[in-house]
Amino acid sequence: MCGITGWISYDRDLTAEREVLEAMNRTMSCRGPDAEGVWVDRHAALGHRRLAVIDVEGGRQPMAVERDGRTVLVTTYSGEIYNYRELRSELTARGHAFRTSSDTEVALHAYLEWGEDFVRRLNGMYAFALWDPREQELLLVRDRLGIKPLYYWPTADGVLFGSEPKALLAHPGVRPVVDGEGLAELLGFVKTPGHAVYRGMHEVRPGHVVRVRRGGLTERRYWALEAREHTDDQETTVRRVRELLDDIVERQLIADVPLCTLLSGGLDSSAITALAARRLAGAGNGPVRSFSVDFAGQTENFTADALRPTPDGPYAHALAEHARSDHQDIVLDTATLMDPAHRAAVLTSRDLPFGLGEGDTSLYLLFQEIRKRSTVALSGESADEVFGGYRWFHDEDAVRADTFPWLHSFRNTGFTGTDTGGLEGLMSRDLLAKIDLEGYRDARYRQALAEVPHLEGESATERRMREICHMHLTRFVQVLLDRKDRISMAVGLEVRVPFCDHRLVEYVFNTPWSLKTFDGREKSLLRAATRDVLPDVVADRVKSPYPSTQDTRYADALRGQVRNLLADPDAPARPLVDEEAAGRAVRSTGHESRQAMEMALGVDSWLRRYGVELAL
């Protein structure tokens, strides 16, 4: 895993712009603490910050291929190719010679052998740039599910690109301007593919390639979910899911650095941890390390709510004992969660406020502690999107709603299960009307619906559930993948997501909803495929989202900060806030309006730190 950046300019000599490239590259130091490198030619400048995972000594970047004393291809690469060993063998048989043992060099030679279609052969998570000096062309490539981020900014004579917006914002020609559409995207919780919030900036869409030539940019999709008939019966389907998971976990355990798993005690993370433990033990490399997050006193004083019927701790410990993992709880308190330095670190890791507050801060602190002991972590992220785990998949009103089902659900129970009204709850009514937030959400929903592939003869239920699943795999999952990548890379930790393997996603996407829920519960296929490696108490546990602190002092602290925002005439977010709604939040008790307060405070910090210009 790494951080990449670069600049292509066909009308200037970039050998004189090395300092600009280095400034852009420095913003990626969090993603790559182990090494840095730049490659500069007349019209191309590539930067790289490295987190060494595979071939620690030989995988330095930017990496080039030279023939007859000439550079024929150079890359700056972020990610992992899990099938690189098979590809390397195939390429060697075709006459390619390798200098290193890295997967990066495999990507270079794969392009030289198969051209742009080489990307279809890759199994992994990746975002990288390939510069071809012979053709004076750049290729920007992003993995199928969008696990690794990649942003770009078209210029009059080329393009700027980077793993994160901060790399582009470090360029003197880029200003942090956000218009009404950008603000609607930020507040809407719809994650439009390709949208980067900042005006003029774009994100390479998952499963897409952007080609940059002197004449401009073109974009091509190389992968998308397709509707295919599923002919396997239940027993065969469960067996196939397990076969895929066994292969995926085995591939993703490959690393030349310490590795661990994230373990919440839920079905998803427990399945990955148990399968990893079995594989490592079979190879004589156990036990697997596992980590979970908890809040001081929460397990002992837990109160069930609309989202979380049980605390994570006892279930994580049950799985750890069952799988014999080397387990550690990372326990956080409210003072640590509210530490301004930690909250600022989260904001700068994401470059945008997302209103998830301590959900992001606790994840950052968890990753920070894990990084002291491991460099790579396997996560259960995305199983809910793949297998249909969220509560709104099984809520008839949410399924029938003429909008994204998660938005319907959030309006009723909020993000934490106690607050409602959405992230925009404290924003000015005039502002929301001006940016037409509801109209924007509706337009993005119509766009998402239009992209869904269908099979002839599907029942109304199967058709609708295919739409719901597709929207989660192309929209909702992007929010969580971006969150996990950006916060983990802020501390130099690589997080792998086995459930995002495109083979598994394709197979389960085309499994009928009746099979996905054959036992009348959520994630029936995953539970059946992994029950043999799980204790019953974990296998039968009801879905519980990422934990949130129940300490009332946390909400009290938020209310105090909102009170300060309202009292500060120079607070940049004050004109955007509805004072009446904010006043009600300040006077409330418990956890009401928590996420709305988080967003208002986050927007204020973002406007201050990034010097954002709102063009509304």
Coordinates of C-alpha atoms in Angstrom, one line a residue:
M1 CA 0.0 0.0 0.0
C2 CA 1.3 3.4 -0.8
G3 CA 0.5 7.0 -1.8
I4 CA 0.9 8.2 -5.4
T5 CA 0.9 11.5 -7.1
G6 CA 1.9 13.0 -10.4
W7 CA 1.6 15.8 -13.0
I8 CA 1.4 15.5 -16.8
S9 CA 1.9 18.7 -18.8
Y10 CA 2.4 18.7 -22.5
D11 CA 3.1 22.4 -22.8
R12 CA 5.8 22.9 -20.2
D13 CA 9.1 21.3 -19.1
L14 CA 8.4 19.6 -15.8
T15 CA 12.1 19.0 -15.0
A16 CA 11.9 22.6 -13.7
E17 CA 8.9 21.8 -11.5
R18 CA 10.5 19.2 -9.2
E19 CA 9.8 21.2 -6.1
V20 CA 6.0 21.3 -6.8
L21 CA 5.9 17.5 -7.3
E22 CA 7.9 17.0 -4.1
A23 CA 5.4 19.2 -2.2
M24 CA 2.5 17.1 -3.6
N25 CA 4.4 13.9 -2.7
R26 CA 5.0 15.0 0.9
T27 CA 1.2 15.1 1.5
M28 CA 1.2 11.4 0.9
S29 CA 3.9 10.6 3.6
C30 CA 1.2 9.2 5.9
R31 CA 0.4 6.6 3.3
G32 CA 4.0 5.6 2.7
P33 CA 6.3 6.1 5.7
D34 CA 9.0 3.7 4.5
A35 CA 10.4 5.3 1.4
E36 CA 9.8 8.1 -1.1
G37 CA 10.8 8.6 -4.7
V38 CA 10.1 10.9 -7.7
W39 CA 10.6 10.4 -11.4
V40 CA 10.7 13.5 -13.6
D41 CA 10.9 13.8 -17.4
R42 CA 10.0 16.7 -19.7
H43 CA 6.3 16.2 -19.7
A44 CA 5.7 13.7 -16.9
A45 CA 6.5 13.9 -13.2
L46 CA 5.5 11.0 -10.9
G47 CA 5.8 10.8 -7.1
H48 CA 5.5 7.9 -4.7
R49 CA 5.5 7.3 -1.0
R50 CA 5.9 3.6 0.0
L51 CA 4.5 1.4 2.7
A52 CA 6.6 -1.7 2.1
V53 CA 4.5 -5.0 2.2
I54 CA 5.8 -7.2 -0.6
D55 CA 9.5 -7.4 -1.5
V56 CA 10.5 -4.9 1.1
E57 CA 14.0 -4.3 -0.5
G58 CA 13.2 -4.6 -4.2
G59 CA 9.9 -2.8 -4.6
R60 CA 11.0 0.8 -4.6
Q61 CA 9.0 3.3 -6.8
P62 CA 8.4 4.9 -9.1
M63 CA 9.5 1.8 -11.0
A64 CA 10.5 1.7 -14.6
V65 CA 11.2 -0.8 -17.4
E66 CA 14.1 -0.1 -19.6
R67 CA 15.0 -1.6 -23.0
D68 CA 18.2 -0.8 -25.0
G69 CA 19.0 2.0 -22.5
R70 CA 15.6 3.7 -22.9
T71 CA 12.7 4.0 -20.5
V72 CA 9.7 2.4 -22.1
L73 CA 7.3 2.4 -19.1
V74 CA 7.2 3.8 -15.6
T75 CA 4.6 3.5 -12.8
T76 CA 3.7 4.8 -9.5
Y77 CA 1.5 2.2 -7.9
S78 CA -0.6 1.7 -4.8
G79 CA -2.3 -1.5 -3.7
E80 CA -1.8 -5.3 -3.9
I81 CA -2.2 -7.7 -6.8
Y82 CA -3.2 -11.0 -5.1
N83 CA -2.6 -13.1 -8.2
Y84 CA 0.8 -11.6 -9.1
R85 CA 2.6 -14.9 -8.7
E86 CA 0.5 -16.6 -11.3
L87 CA 0.8 -13.6 -13.6
R88 CA 4.6 -13.5 -13.1
S89 CA 4.9 -17.2 -14.1
E90 CA 2.8 -16.6 -17.2
L91 CA 4.8 -13.5 -18.2
T92 CA 8.1 -15.3 -17.6
A93 CA 7.0 -18.1 -19.9
R94 CA 6.3 -15.4 -22.5
G95 CA 9.9 -14.1 -22.2
H96 CA 9.7 -11.4 -19.6
A97 CA 12.6 -11.0 -17.2
F98 CA 12.1 -9.6 -13.7
R99 CA 14.5 -7.8 -11.4
T100 CA 12.4 -7.9 -8.2
S101 CA 9.8 -10.0 -6.4
S102 CA 7.2 -7.2 -6.3
D103 CA 3.7 -7.2 -7.6
T104 CA 4.4 -3.7 -9.0
E105 CA 6.9 -5.0 -11.6
V106 CA 4.3 -7.6 -12.6
A107 CA 1.8 -4.8 -13.4
L108 CA 4.4 -3.1 -15.6
H109 CA 5.2 -6.2 -17.6
A110 CA 1.5 -7.2 -17.8
Y111 CA 0.8 -3.9 -19.6
L112 CA 3.7 -4.4 -22.0
E113 CA 2.4 -7.8 -22.8
W114 CA -1.3 -7.3 -23.0
G115 CA -1.8 -3.6 -23.4
E116 CA -4.7 -1.8 -21.7
D117 CA -6.7 -4.9 -21.3
F118 CA -4.1 -6.3 -18.8
V119 CA -6.2 -4.8 -16.0
R120 CA -8.9 -7.4 -16.6
R121 CA -6.4 -10.1 -15.5
L122 CA -5.7 -8.4 -12.1
N123 CA -7.2 -9.7 -8.9
G124 CA -6.6 -7.2 -6.1
M125 CA -7.0 -3.7 -4.8
Y126 CA -5.1 -1.0 -6.7
A127 CA -4.9 2.5 -7.9
F128 CA -1.9 3.4 -10.1
A129 CA -0.6 5.5 -13.0
L130 CA 1.4 4.1 -16.0
W131 CA 3.4 6.6 -18.1
D132 CA 4.4 5.5 -21.6
P133 CA 7.2 7.8 -22.8
R134 CA 7.1 6.3 -26.3
E135 CA 3.5 7.3 -26.8
Q136 CA 3.5 10.2 -24.3
E137 CA 0.4 8.8 -22.7
L138 CA -0.7 8.3 -19.1
L139 CA -3.1 5.6 -17.9
L140 CA -4.9 6.0 -14.5
V141 CA -6.3 2.7 -13.3
R142 CA -8.6 1.9 -10.3
D143 CA -9.7 -1.5 -9.0
R144 CA -13.2 -2.9 -9.7
L145 CA -14.8 -2.1 -6.4
G146 CA -13.0 1.1 -5.7
I147 CA -11.1 -0.1 -2.7
K148 CA -8.1 2.2 -3.3
P149 CA -8.7 5.9 -4.0
L150 CA -7.4 7.9 -7.0
Y151 CA -8.3 11.5 -7.8
Y152 CA -7.4 13.7 -10.8
W153 CA -7.7 17.3 -11.9
P154 CA -7.8 18.0 -15.7
T155 CA -5.7 21.0 -16.7
A156 CA -5.5 22.9 -19.9
D157 CA -2.5 20.9 -21.0
G158 CA -2.6 17.6 -19.1
V159 CA -3.6 16.4 -15.7
L160 CA -2.8 16.3 -12.0
F161 CA -3.4 13.1 -10.0
G162 CA -3.0 11.7 -6.5
S163 CA -4.2 9.1 -4.0
E164 CA -6.0 11.8 -2.0
P165 CA -7.4 15.3 -2.6
K166 CA -4.7 16.8 -0.4
A167 CA -2.0 15.9 -3.1
L168 CA -3.9 17.9 -5.7
L169 CA -4.6 20.7 -3.3
A170 CA -0.9 21.1 -2.7
H171 CA -0.4 22.2 -6.3
P172 CA -0.4 26.0 -6.7
G173 CA -2.9 25.8 -9.6
V174 CA -5.6 24.1 -7.5
R175 CA -7.9 26.0 -5.3
P176 CA -10.3 24.3 -2.8
V177 CA -13.6 25.6 -4.2
V178 CA -16.9 23.8 -3.4
D179 CA -20.1 24.8 -5.2
G180 CA -23.7 23.9 -4.5
E181 CA -23.5 20.5 -6.1
G182 CA -20.4 19.7 -4.2
L183 CA -22.0 20.6 -0.9
A184 CA -25.1 18.6 -1.8
E185 CA -22.8 15.6 -2.5
L186 CA -21.1 16.1 0.9
L187 CA -24.4 16.3 2.8
G188 CA -26.4 13.9 0.7
F189 CA -24.8 10.6 1.8
V190 CA -25.2 9.2 -1.8
K191 CA -21.5 8.9 -2.9
T192 CA -21.8 9.5 -6.6
P193 CA -19.2 7.6 -8.5
G194 CA -16.5 9.9 -9.9
H195 CA -17.6 12.9 -7.8
A196 CA -14.9 14.4 -5.6
V197 CA -16.9 17.4 -3.9
Y198 CA -14.2 19.9 -4.8
R199 CA -15.0 21.8 -8.0
G200 CA -12.8 20.7 -10.9
M201 CA -11.6 17.6 -9.1
H202 CA -12.7 14.0 -10.1
E203 CA -12.3 10.6 -8.7
V204 CA -11.4 7.7 -11.1
R205 CA -14.6 5.6 -11.0
P206 CA -14.3 2.0 -9.8
G207 CA -13.6 -0.4 -12.6
H208 CA -12.5 2.4 -14.9
V209 CA -9.4 3.5 -16.8
V210 CA -8.6 7.1 -17.6
R211 CA -6.3 7.7 -20.6
V212 CA -4.5 11.0 -20.9
R213 CA -3.1 12.1 -24.3
R214 CA -2.1 15.5 -25.7
G215 CA -5.5 15.8 -27.1
G216 CA -7.3 15.3 -23.8
L217 CA -8.8 12.7 -21.5
T218 CA -10.9 9.7 -22.2
E219 CA -12.5 7.3 -19.7
R220 CA -13.3 3.6 -20.3
R221 CA -15.1 1.1 -18.1
Y222 CA -13.4 -2.3 -17.9
W223 CA -15.6 -4.0 -15.4
A224 CA -19.2 -3.7 -14.2
L225 CA -21.7 -6.0 -12.4
E226 CA -23.7 -8.0 -14.9
A227 CA -27.0 -9.9 -14.6
R228 CA -26.4 -13.6 -15.1
E229 CA -28.7 -16.5 -14.4
H230 CA -27.9 -18.4 -11.2
T231 CA -28.3 -22.1 -11.7
D232 CA -26.7 -23.6 -8.6
D233 CA -28.9 -25.0 -5.9
Q234 CA -28.6 -24.0 -2.2
E235 CA -26.0 -26.6 -1.2
T236 CA -23.9 -25.9 -4.3
T237 CA -24.1 -22.1 -3.7
V238 CA -23.0 -22.4 -0.1
R239 CA -20.1 -24.6 -1.1
R240 CA -19.1 -22.2 -3.8
V241 CA -19.1 -19.3 -1.4
R242 CA -16.9 -21.2 1.0
E243 CA -14.5 -22.2 -1.8
L244 CA -14.1 -18.6 -2.9
L245 CA -13.6 -17.4 0.7
D246 CA -10.9 -20.0 1.4
D247 CA -9.1 -19.0 -1.8
I248 CA -9.5 -15.3 -1.1
V249 CA -8.2 -15.4 2.5
E250 CA -5.3 -17.6 1.5
R251 CA -4.2 -15.0 -1.2
Q252 CA -4.7 -12.1 1.1
L253 CA -2.6 -13.5 3.9
I254 CA 0.5 -13.1 1.7
A255 CA 2.8 -10.4 3.2
D256 CA 6.4 -9.9 4.1
V257 CA 5.4 -7.9 7.2
P258 CA 3.4 -8.6 10.4
L259 CA -0.3 -9.2 9.6
C260 CA -3.5 -9.3 11.8
T261 CA -7.3 -9.2 11.6
L262 CA -9.9 -6.7 12.7
L263 CA -12.4 -8.6 15.0
S264 CA -15.7 -7.1 16.2
G265 CA -17.3 -10.4 17.2
G266 CA -19.8 -10.0 14.3
L267 CA -20.3 -12.6 11.6
D268 CA -18.2 -10.8 9.0
S269 CA -15.0 -10.2 10.9
S270 CA -15.3 -13.5 12.8
A271 CA -15.5 -15.4 9.6
I272 CA -12.4 -13.8 8.2
T273 CA -10.5 -14.2 11.5
A274 CA -11.5 -17.9 11.8
L275 CA -10.6 -18.7 8.2
A276 CA -7.3 -16.9 8.5
A277 CA -6.5 -18.7 11.8
R278 CA -7.2 -22.1 10.2
R279 CA -5.0 -21.3 7.2
L280 CA -2.1 -20.0 9.2
A281 CA -2.3 -22.9 11.6
G282 CA -2.3 -25.3 8.7
A283 CA 0.8 -23.7 7.3
G284 CA 2.5 -23.7 10.8
N285 CA 2.4 -19.9 10.9
G286 CA -0.2 -19.3 13.7
P287 CA -1.7 -17.9 15.7
V288 CA -3.4 -15.1 13.9
R289 CA -3.3 -11.7 15.7
S290 CA -6.7 -10.0 16.2
F291 CA -7.8 -6.6 17.5
S292 CA -11.1 -5.0 18.5
V293 CA -12.2 -1.6 19.7
D294 CA -14.2 -0.9 22.9
F295 CA -15.1 2.0 25.0
A296 CA -14.3 2.3 28.7
G297 CA -17.1 0.7 30.8
Q298 CA -19.3 0.0 27.8
T299 CA -19.5 -3.8 28.0
E300 CA -20.3 -3.7 31.7
N301 CA -23.0 -0.9 31.3
F302 CA -24.2 -1.6 27.8
T303 CA -27.8 -0.5 26.9
A304 CA -29.4 -2.1 23.8
D305 CA -30.8 0.4 21.3
A306 CA -32.5 0.3 17.9
L307 CA -29.3 -0.6 16.1
R308 CA -27.1 -2.5 18.6
P309 CA -28.8 -5.2 20.6
T310 CA -25.6 -6.5 22.0
P311 CA -22.1 -5.2 22.9
D312 CA -19.1 -6.5 20.8
G313 CA -16.8 -7.5 23.6
P314 CA -18.1 -10.9 24.7
Y315 CA -18.5 -12.1 21.1
A316 CA -15.1 -11.0 20.0
H317 CA -13.6 -12.8 23.0
A318 CA -15.7 -15.9 22.2
L319 CA -14.3 -16.0 18.6
A320 CA -10.8 -15.3 19.8
E321 CA -10.9 -18.2 22.2
H322 CA -12.5 -20.5 19.6
A323 CA -10.0 -19.6 16.9
R324 CA -7.1 -19.4 19.4
S325 CA -6.1 -16.0 18.1
D326 CA -3.6 -13.7 19.8
H327 CA -6.3 -11.1 20.7
Q328 CA -6.1 -7.6 22.1
D329 CA -8.9 -5.1 22.9
I330 CA -8.1 -1.4 22.3
V331 CA -10.2 0.5 24.9
L332 CA -10.9 4.2 24.4
D333 CA -12.4 6.8 26.7
T334 CA -14.3 10.0 26.0
A335 CA -11.4 12.3 26.7
T336 CA -9.3 10.5 24.1
L337 CA -12.2 10.6 21.6
M338 CA -12.7 14.3 22.1
D339 CA -9.0 15.2 21.9
P340 CA -8.8 18.0 19.3
A341 CA -5.6 16.6 17.9
H342 CA -7.2 13.2 17.2
R343 CA -10.3 14.9 15.6
A344 CA -8.0 17.1 13.4
A345 CA -6.0 14.0 12.3
V346 CA -9.2 12.4 11.2
L347 CA -10.3 15.4 9.2
T348 CA -7.0 15.8 7.4
S349 CA -6.9 12.0 6.7
R350 CA -10.3 12.3 4.8
D351 CA -9.9 15.9 3.4
L352 CA -13.7 16.3 4.0
P353 CA -16.1 16.2 7.0
F354 CA -18.4 13.2 7.0
G355 CA -20.3 13.7 10.2
L356 CA -19.4 10.3 11.6
G357 CA -17.5 11.8 14.5
E358 CA -16.3 9.4 17.1
G359 CA -17.0 6.5 14.7
D360 CA -14.1 7.9 12.6
T361 CA -12.0 8.9 15.6
S362 CA -12.3 5.6 17.3
L363 CA -11.3 3.8 14.1
Y364 CA -8.3 6.1 13.7
L365 CA -7.2 5.4 17.3
L366 CA -7.8 1.6 16.8
F367 CA -5.6 1.6 13.7
Q368 CA -3.0 3.7 15.4
E369 CA -2.6 1.1 18.1
I370 CA -2.6 -1.8 15.6
R371 CA 0.1 -0.2 13.6
K372 CA 2.5 -0.5 16.5
R373 CA 2.3 -4.3 16.1
S374 CA 1.2 -5.0 12.5
T375 CA 1.5 -3.5 9.1
V376 CA -1.4 -5.3 7.3
A377 CA -4.9 -6.1 8.7
L378 CA -7.7 -8.2 7.2
S379 CA -11.2 -6.7 7.6
G380 CA -14.8 -7.9 7.4
E381 CA -15.8 -4.7 5.6
S382 CA -18.3 -5.0 2.8
A383 CA -20.0 -8.3 3.7
D384 CA -23.2 -6.5 4.5
E385 CA -23.3 -5.0 1.0
V386 CA -22.4 -8.3 -0.7
F387 CA -24.7 -10.6 1.3
G388 CA -27.5 -8.2 2.3
G389 CA -26.8 -7.6 6.0
Y390 CA -28.1 -4.2 6.8
R391 CA -31.5 -3.8 8.6
W392 CA -33.0 -1.9 5.7
F393 CA -32.5 -4.8 3.3
H394 CA -35.2 -6.5 5.4
D395 CA -37.5 -3.5 6.1
E396 CA -40.4 -3.5 3.7
D397 CA -40.9 0.2 4.0
A398 CA -37.3 0.9 3.2
V399 CA -37.3 -1.5 0.3
R400 CA -40.4 0.1 -1.2
A401 CA -39.3 3.6 -0.6
D402 CA -38.6 5.7 -3.8
T403 CA -35.1 6.6 -2.7
F404 CA -31.9 5.0 -1.4
P405 CA -33.0 2.6 1.3
W406 CA -30.4 3.7 3.7
L407 CA -31.7 7.3 3.5
H408 CA -35.2 6.1 4.3
S409 CA -33.8 4.2 7.3
F410 CA -31.6 7.0 8.6
R411 CA -34.6 9.4 8.7
N412 CA -36.3 7.0 11.1
T413 CA -33.4 5.8 13.3
G414 CA -30.4 7.9 12.4
F415 CA -26.8 6.7 12.2
T416 CA -26.5 5.8 15.8
G417 CA -30.0 4.5 16.4
T418 CA -30.9 7.5 18.6
D419 CA -30.7 10.6 16.4
T420 CA -32.8 11.3 13.3
G421 CA -33.0 13.9 10.6
G422 CA -29.8 13.2 8.8
L423 CA -26.3 14.8 8.7
E424 CA -27.9 18.1 7.5
G425 CA -30.1 18.4 10.6
L426 CA -28.4 21.6 11.8
M427 CA -27.8 23.2 8.4
S428 CA -29.7 26.3 7.4
R429 CA -33.1 25.6 5.7
D430 CA -32.3 28.4 3.2
L431 CA -29.0 26.7 2.4
L432 CA -30.5 23.3 1.9
A433 CA -33.2 24.9 -0.4
K434 CA -30.5 26.8 -2.3
I435 CA -28.5 23.6 -3.0
D436 CA -31.7 21.6 -3.5
L437 CA -30.4 18.7 -1.4
E438 CA -33.5 16.6 -1.8
G439 CA -33.6 17.2 -5.5
Y440 CA -29.9 16.2 -5.7
R441 CA -30.5 13.0 -3.8
D442 CA -33.4 12.1 -6.0
A443 CA -31.4 12.7 -9.2
R444 CA -28.6 10.5 -7.9
Y445 CA -31.1 7.8 -7.0
R446 CA -32.5 7.9 -10.6
Q447 CA -29.0 7.7 -12.0
A448 CA -28.2 4.7 -9.8
L449 CA -31.5 2.9 -10.8
A450 CA -30.7 3.4 -14.5
E451 CA -27.4 1.5 -14.1
V452 CA -28.9 -1.7 -12.7
P453 CA -28.7 -4.7 -15.0
H454 CA -31.7 -7.1 -15.0
L455 CA -32.7 -10.6 -16.1
E456 CA -35.7 -11.3 -18.2
G457 CA -38.6 -12.8 -16.2
E458 CA -37.4 -11.7 -12.8
S459 CA -40.2 -11.4 -10.2
A460 CA -41.0 -8.0 -8.8
T461 CA -39.3 -8.9 -5.5
E462 CA -36.1 -10.3 -7.2
R463 CA -36.0 -7.2 -9.5
R464 CA -36.2 -4.8 -6.6
M465 CA -33.7 -6.6 -4.4
R466 CA -31.2 -6.7 -7.3
E467 CA -31.6 -2.9 -7.5
I468 CA -31.1 -2.6 -3.7
C469 CA -28.0 -4.8 -3.9
H470 CA -26.5 -3.0 -6.9
M471 CA -26.9 0.4 -5.2
H472 CA -25.1 -0.8 -2.2
L473 CA -22.2 -2.3 -4.2
T474 CA -21.8 0.9 -6.3
R475 CA -22.7 3.6 -3.8
F476 CA -23.0 2.8 -0.2
V477 CA -19.9 0.5 -0.1
Q478 CA -17.9 3.4 -1.5
V479 CA -18.5 5.5 1.7
L480 CA -17.2 2.7 3.9
L481 CA -14.2 1.7 1.7
D482 CA -13.1 5.3 1.5
R483 CA -13.4 5.7 5.2
K484 CA -11.4 2.5 6.0
D485 CA -8.7 3.3 3.4
R486 CA -8.1 6.9 4.3
I487 CA -8.2 6.4 8.1
S488 CA -6.0 3.3 8.0
M489 CA -3.5 4.9 5.7
A490 CA -3.3 8.0 7.9
V491 CA -1.3 5.8 10.3
G492 CA 0.5 3.7 7.6
L493 CA -1.7 0.6 8.1
E494 CA -2.8 -1.5 5.0
V495 CA -6.3 -2.9 5.4
R496 CA -7.4 -5.6 3.1
V497 CA -11.0 -6.4 2.4
P498 CA -11.6 -10.1 1.3
F499 CA -15.3 -9.6 0.8
C500 CA -14.5 -7.2 -2.1
D501 CA -12.9 -9.9 -4.2
H502 CA -14.7 -9.4 -7.6
R503 CA -15.2 -13.1 -8.1
L504 CA -17.2 -13.3 -4.8
V505 CA -19.1 -10.1 -5.5
E506 CA -20.1 -11.3 -9.0
Y507 CA -21.2 -14.7 -7.8
V508 CA -23.3 -13.5 -4.8
F509 CA -24.8 -10.5 -6.7
N510 CA -26.4 -13.0 -9.1
T511 CA -27.6 -15.3 -6.4
P512 CA -31.4 -14.8 -6.0
W513 CA -32.6 -12.9 -2.9
S514 CA -34.6 -16.0 -1.9
L515 CA -31.2 -17.9 -1.6
K516 CA -29.5 -15.0 0.2
T517 CA -32.2 -15.2 2.9
F518 CA -33.0 -18.9 2.7
D519 CA -33.0 -19.3 6.6
G520 CA -35.1 -16.2 7.1
R521 CA -32.2 -14.1 8.3
E522 CA -29.7 -11.7 7.0
K523 CA -26.5 -13.0 5.3
S524 CA -27.8 -16.6 5.2
L525 CA -25.2 -17.7 2.7
L526 CA -22.2 -16.3 4.6
R527 CA -23.5 -17.9 7.9
A528 CA -24.0 -21.3 6.3
A529 CA -20.6 -21.2 4.5
T530 CA -18.6 -20.4 7.6
R531 CA -20.6 -21.9 10.5
D532 CA -18.2 -24.8 10.9
V533 CA -15.4 -22.5 11.9
L534 CA -17.5 -20.3 14.3
P535 CA -18.9 -20.9 17.8
D536 CA -22.7 -20.9 17.7
V537 CA -22.9 -17.8 19.8
V538 CA -21.1 -15.8 17.1
A539 CA -22.7 -17.6 14.1
D540 CA -26.2 -16.8 15.5
R541 CA -25.5 -13.3 16.7
V542 CA -27.9 -10.6 15.3
K543 CA -26.3 -7.9 13.2
S544 CA -24.7 -5.1 15.2
P545 CA -23.0 -2.1 13.4
Y546 CA -19.6 -0.6 14.2
P547 CA -19.7 0.3 17.9
S548 CA -20.5 3.8 19.2
T549 CA -19.8 5.1 22.6
Q550 CA -22.8 5.4 24.9
D551 CA -21.1 7.7 27.4
T552 CA -23.4 10.7 27.8
R553 CA -20.4 12.9 28.4
Y554 CA -19.5 12.6 24.7
A555 CA -22.8 14.1 23.6
D556 CA -22.4 16.7 26.3
A557 CA -19.0 17.7 24.9
L558 CA -20.4 18.0 21.4
R559 CA -23.2 20.3 22.7
G560 CA -20.6 22.4 24.4
Q561 CA -18.7 22.8 21.1
V562 CA -21.8 23.7 19.2
R563 CA -22.6 26.3 21.8
N564 CA -19.1 27.8 21.2
L565 CA -19.7 27.8 17.5
L566 CA -22.9 29.7 17.9
A567 CA -21.2 32.2 20.2
D568 CA -18.3 32.8 17.7
P569 CA -19.1 35.5 15.2
D570 CA -16.1 34.6 13.1
A571 CA -16.9 30.8 12.9
P572 CA -16.9 30.1 9.2
A573 CA -19.7 27.6 9.5
R574 CA -22.0 29.9 11.5
P575 CA -23.8 31.4 8.4
L576 CA -24.5 27.8 7.3
V577 CA -26.1 26.7 10.5
D578 CA -29.7 27.0 11.5
E579 CA -29.5 28.7 14.9
E580 CA -32.9 27.5 16.0
A581 CA -32.1 23.8 15.2
A582 CA -28.6 24.2 16.8
G583 CA -30.2 25.8 19.9
R584 CA -32.5 22.8 20.3
A585 CA -29.6 20.5 20.0
V586 CA -27.6 22.4 22.6
R587 CA -30.6 22.2 25.0
S588 CA -31.3 18.5 24.5
T589 CA -30.1 15.6 26.6
G590 CA -28.8 12.2 25.7
H591 CA -27.7 11.4 22.2
E592 CA -30.2 13.4 20.1
S593 CA -28.9 15.2 17.0
R594 CA -25.4 13.7 17.6
Q595 CA -24.5 13.1 14.0
A596 CA -25.9 16.5 12.9
M597 CA -23.8 18.2 15.5
E598 CA -20.7 16.2 14.3
M599 CA -21.3 17.4 10.8
A600 CA -21.8 21.1 11.7
L601 CA -18.6 21.0 13.8
G602 CA -16.8 19.1 11.1
V603 CA -17.8 21.6 8.4
D604 CA -16.5 24.4 10.6
S605 CA -13.1 22.7 11.1
W606 CA -12.9 21.9 7.4
L607 CA -13.6 25.5 6.3
R608 CA -10.9 26.7 8.7
R609 CA -8.2 24.2 8.0
Y610 CA -8.6 23.9 4.3
G611 CA -9.5 27.5 3.5
V612 CA -12.4 26.3 1.4
E613 CA -14.2 28.8 -0.8
L614 CA -17.9 28.1 -1.0
A615 CA -19.2 29.2 -4.4
L616 CA -23.0 29.0 -3.7

